[in-house]
mmCIF file of C-alpha atoms in Angstrom:
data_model
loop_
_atom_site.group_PDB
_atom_site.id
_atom_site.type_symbol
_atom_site.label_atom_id
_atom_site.label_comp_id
_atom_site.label_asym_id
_atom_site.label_seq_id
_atom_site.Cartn_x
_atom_site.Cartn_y
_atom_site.Cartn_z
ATOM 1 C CA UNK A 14 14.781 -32.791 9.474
ATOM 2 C CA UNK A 15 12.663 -30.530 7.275
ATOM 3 C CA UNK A 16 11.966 -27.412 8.861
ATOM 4 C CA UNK A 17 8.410 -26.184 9.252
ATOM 5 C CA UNK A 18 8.261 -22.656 6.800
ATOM 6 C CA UNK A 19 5.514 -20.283 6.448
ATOM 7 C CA UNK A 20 3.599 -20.039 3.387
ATOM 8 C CA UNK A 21 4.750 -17.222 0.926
ATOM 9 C CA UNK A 22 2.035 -14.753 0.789
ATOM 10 C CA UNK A 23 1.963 -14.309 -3.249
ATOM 11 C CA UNK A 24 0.886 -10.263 -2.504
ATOM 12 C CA UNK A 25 3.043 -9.500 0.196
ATOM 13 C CA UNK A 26 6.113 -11.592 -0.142
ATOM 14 C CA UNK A 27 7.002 -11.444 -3.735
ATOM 15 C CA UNK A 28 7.501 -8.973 -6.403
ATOM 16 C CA UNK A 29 3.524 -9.029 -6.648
ATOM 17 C CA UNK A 30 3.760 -6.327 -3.990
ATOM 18 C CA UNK A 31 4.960 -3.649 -6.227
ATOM 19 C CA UNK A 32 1.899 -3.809 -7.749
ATOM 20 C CA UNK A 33 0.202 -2.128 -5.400
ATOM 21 C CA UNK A 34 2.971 0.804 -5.472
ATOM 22 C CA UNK A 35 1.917 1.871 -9.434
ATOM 23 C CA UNK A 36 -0.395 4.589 -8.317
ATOM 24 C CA UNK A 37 2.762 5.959 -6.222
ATOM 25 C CA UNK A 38 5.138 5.721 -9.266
ATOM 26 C CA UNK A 39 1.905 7.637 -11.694
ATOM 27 C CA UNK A 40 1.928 10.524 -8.949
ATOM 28 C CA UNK A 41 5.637 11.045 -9.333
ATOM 29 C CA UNK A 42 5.203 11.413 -13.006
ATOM 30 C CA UNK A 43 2.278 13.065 -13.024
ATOM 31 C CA UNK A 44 3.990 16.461 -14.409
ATOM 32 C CA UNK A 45 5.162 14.484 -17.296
ATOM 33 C CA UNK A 46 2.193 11.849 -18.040
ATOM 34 C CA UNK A 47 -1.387 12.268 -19.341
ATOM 35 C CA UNK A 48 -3.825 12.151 -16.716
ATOM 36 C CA UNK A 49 -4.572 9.057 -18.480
ATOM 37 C CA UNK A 50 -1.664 7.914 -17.350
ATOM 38 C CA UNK A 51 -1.793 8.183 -13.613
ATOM 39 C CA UNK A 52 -5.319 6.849 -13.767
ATOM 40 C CA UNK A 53 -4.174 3.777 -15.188
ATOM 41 C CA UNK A 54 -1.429 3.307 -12.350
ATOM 42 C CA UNK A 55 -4.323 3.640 -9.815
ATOM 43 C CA UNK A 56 -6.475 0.744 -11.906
ATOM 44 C CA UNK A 57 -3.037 -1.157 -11.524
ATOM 45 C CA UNK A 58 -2.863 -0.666 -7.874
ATOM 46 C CA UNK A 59 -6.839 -1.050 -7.080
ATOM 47 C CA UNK A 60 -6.544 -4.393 -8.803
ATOM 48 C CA UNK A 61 -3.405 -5.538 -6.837
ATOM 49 C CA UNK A 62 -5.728 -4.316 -3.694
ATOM 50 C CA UNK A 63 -8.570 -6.299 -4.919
ATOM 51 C CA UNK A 64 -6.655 -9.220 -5.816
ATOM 52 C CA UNK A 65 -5.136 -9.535 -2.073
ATOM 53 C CA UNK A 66 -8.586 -8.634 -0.867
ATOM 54 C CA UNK A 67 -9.850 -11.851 -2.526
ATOM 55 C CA UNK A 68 -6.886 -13.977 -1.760
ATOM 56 C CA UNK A 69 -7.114 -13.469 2.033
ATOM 57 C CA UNK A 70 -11.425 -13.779 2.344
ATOM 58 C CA UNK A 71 -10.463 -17.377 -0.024
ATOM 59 C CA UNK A 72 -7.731 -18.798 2.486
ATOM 60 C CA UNK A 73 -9.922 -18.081 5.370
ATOM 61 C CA UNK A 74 -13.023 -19.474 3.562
ATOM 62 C CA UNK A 75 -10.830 -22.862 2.432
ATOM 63 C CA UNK A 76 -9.340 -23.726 6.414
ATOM 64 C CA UNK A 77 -11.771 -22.129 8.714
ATOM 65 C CA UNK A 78 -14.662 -24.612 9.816
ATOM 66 C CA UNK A 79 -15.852 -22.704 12.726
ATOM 67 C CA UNK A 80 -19.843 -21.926 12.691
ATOM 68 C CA UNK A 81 -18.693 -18.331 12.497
ATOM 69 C CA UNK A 82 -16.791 -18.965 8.541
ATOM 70 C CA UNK A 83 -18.736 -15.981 6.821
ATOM 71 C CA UNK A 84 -18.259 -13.598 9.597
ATOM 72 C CA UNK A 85 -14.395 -14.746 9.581
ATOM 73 C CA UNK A 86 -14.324 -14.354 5.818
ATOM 74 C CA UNK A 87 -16.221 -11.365 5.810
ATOM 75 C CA UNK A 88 -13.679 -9.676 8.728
ATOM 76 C CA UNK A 89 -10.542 -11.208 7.137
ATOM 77 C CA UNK A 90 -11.374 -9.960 3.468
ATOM 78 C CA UNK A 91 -12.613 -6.368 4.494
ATOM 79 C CA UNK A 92 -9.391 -6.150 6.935
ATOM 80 C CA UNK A 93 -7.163 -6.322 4.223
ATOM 81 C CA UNK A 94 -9.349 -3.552 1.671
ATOM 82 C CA UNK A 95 -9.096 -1.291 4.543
ATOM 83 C CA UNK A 96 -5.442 -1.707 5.217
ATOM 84 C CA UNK A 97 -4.330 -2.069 1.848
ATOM 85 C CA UNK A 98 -6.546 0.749 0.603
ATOM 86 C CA UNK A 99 -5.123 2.877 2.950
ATOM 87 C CA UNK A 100 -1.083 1.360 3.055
ATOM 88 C CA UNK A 101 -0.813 1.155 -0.731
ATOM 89 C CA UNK A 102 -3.292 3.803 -2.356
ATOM 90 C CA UNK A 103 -4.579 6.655 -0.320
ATOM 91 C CA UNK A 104 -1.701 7.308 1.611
ATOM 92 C CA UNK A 105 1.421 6.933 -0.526
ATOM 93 C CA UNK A 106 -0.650 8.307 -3.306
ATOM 94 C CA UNK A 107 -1.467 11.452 -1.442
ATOM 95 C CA UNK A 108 2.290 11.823 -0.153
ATOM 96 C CA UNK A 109 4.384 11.542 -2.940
ATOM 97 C CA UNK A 110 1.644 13.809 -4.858
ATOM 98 C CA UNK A 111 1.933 16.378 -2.468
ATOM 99 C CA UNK A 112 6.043 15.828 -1.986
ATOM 100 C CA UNK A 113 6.217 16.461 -5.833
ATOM 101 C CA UNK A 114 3.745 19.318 -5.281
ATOM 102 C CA UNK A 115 5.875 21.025 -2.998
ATOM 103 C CA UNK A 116 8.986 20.911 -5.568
ATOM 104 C CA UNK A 117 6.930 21.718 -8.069
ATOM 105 C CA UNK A 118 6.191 24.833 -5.681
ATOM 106 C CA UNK A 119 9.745 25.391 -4.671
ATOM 107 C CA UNK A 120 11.110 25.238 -8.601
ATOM 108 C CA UNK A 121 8.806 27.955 -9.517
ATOM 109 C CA UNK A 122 10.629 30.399 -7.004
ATOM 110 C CA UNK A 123 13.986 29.195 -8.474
ATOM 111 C CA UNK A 124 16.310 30.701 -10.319
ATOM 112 C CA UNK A 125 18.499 27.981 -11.357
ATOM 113 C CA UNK A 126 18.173 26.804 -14.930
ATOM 114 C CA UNK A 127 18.787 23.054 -13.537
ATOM 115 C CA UNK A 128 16.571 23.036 -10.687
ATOM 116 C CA UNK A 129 13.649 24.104 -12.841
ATOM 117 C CA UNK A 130 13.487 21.079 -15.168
ATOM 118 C CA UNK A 131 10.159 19.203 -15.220
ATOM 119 C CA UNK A 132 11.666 15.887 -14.771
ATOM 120 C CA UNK A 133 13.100 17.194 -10.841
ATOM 121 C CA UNK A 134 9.837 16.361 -9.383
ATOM 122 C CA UNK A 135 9.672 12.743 -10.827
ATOM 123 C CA UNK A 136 13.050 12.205 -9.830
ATOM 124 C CA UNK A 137 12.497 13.422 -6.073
ATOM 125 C CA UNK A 138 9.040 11.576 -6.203
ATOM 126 C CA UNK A 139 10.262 8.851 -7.113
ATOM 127 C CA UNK A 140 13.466 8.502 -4.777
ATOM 128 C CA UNK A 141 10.751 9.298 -1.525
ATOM 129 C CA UNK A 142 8.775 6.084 -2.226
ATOM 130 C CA UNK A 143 11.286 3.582 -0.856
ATOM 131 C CA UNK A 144 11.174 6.167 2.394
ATOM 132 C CA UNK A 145 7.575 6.296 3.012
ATOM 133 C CA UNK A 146 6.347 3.117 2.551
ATOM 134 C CA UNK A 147 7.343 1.349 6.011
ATOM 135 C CA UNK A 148 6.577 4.070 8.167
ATOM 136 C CA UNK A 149 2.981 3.865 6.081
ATOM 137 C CA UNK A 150 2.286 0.838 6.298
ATOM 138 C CA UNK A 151 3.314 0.824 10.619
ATOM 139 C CA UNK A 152 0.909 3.952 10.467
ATOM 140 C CA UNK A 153 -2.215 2.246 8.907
ATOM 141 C CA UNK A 154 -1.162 -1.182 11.102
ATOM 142 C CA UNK A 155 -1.515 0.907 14.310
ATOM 143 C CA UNK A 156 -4.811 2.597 13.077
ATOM 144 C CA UNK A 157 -6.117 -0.346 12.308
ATOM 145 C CA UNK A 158 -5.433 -2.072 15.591
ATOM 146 C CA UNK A 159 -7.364 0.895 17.597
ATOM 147 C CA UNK A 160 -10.306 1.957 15.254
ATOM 148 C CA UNK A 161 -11.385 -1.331 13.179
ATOM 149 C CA UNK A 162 -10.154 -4.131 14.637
ATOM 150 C CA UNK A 163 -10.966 -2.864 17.956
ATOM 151 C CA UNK A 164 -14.469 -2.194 16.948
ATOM 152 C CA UNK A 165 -14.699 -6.002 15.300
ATOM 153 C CA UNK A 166 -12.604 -7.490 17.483
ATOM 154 C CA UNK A 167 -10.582 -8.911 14.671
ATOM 155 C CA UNK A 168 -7.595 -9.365 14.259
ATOM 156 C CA UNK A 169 -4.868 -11.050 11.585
ATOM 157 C CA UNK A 170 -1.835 -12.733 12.560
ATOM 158 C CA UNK A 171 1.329 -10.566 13.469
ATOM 159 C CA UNK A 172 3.214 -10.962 10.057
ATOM 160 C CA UNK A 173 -0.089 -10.730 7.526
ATOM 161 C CA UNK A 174 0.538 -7.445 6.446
ATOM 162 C CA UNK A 175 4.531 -7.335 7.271
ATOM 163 C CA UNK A 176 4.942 -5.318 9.943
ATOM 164 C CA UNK A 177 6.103 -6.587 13.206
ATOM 165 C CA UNK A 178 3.670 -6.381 16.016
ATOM 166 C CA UNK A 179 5.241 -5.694 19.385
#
């Protein structure tokens, strides 16, 4: 017997999703990049965001054949902006920017000759994205659930944005 699976979500099951991590990864070097540089991570990310935005409005648009299908669409694809703009842009982008801000801050009052290398931050930056991420994206999921969706009485199934709903 062939067991009935899910469908992989292409932008939050695979290694799409670190896609939409690049604008955390241009923050941690951002001491060490061109500006140009950490720009471009966000276009990476914004596009990932977009991409997922489109995605979700399509699959809704292809199986829903209620009289409400725009609304749905409309409320399914501006769902996931929201929650991806804030779980994989504003958010992490902010916190590791100011995490790497703060040791930038702390190595200026140092006296050790290792501690003051430029490439600390990065390193530190980068090591705290595994770390935020979850309790991010739980963070923007519980937002969401009493601001937007409680205002638009919308709301996606438990596992669309991977975080267990209780």
């Amino acid at each position: 017997m062939v067991k009935n699976q899910e469908e992989v979500d292409l932008y939050r099951d695979t290694y799409v999703r670190y896609l939409g991590y690049a604008n955390e990864v241009g923050e941690a070097f951002r001491s060490l990049v061109p500006k140009s540089v950490v720009w471009a991570s966000y276009v990476v990310s914004s596009g990932y965001v977009l991409a997922d935005t489109t995605h979700k409005g399509t699959n809704v648009y292809k199986i829903d054949t209620s009289p409400q299908k725009i609304k749905n669409v409309l409320l399914s694809a501006s769902d996931t902006l929201i929650w991806q703009a804030f779980a994989s842009i504003i958010v992490p982008g902010f916190t590791i920017n100011r995490i790497c801000a703060a040791v930038q801050f702390a190595q200026k009052r140092s006296t050790s000759a290792v501690w003051r290398k430029p490439w600390i931050s990065t390193i530190i930056g980068l090591v705290s994205i595994p770390f935020i991420i979850h309790p991010i994206d739980h963070a923007v999921e519980r937002t969401m659930d009493v601001t937007y969706r409680k205002c638009t009485g919308y709301h996606p199934k438990a596992s669309l944005y991977g975080v267990k709903r209780e």
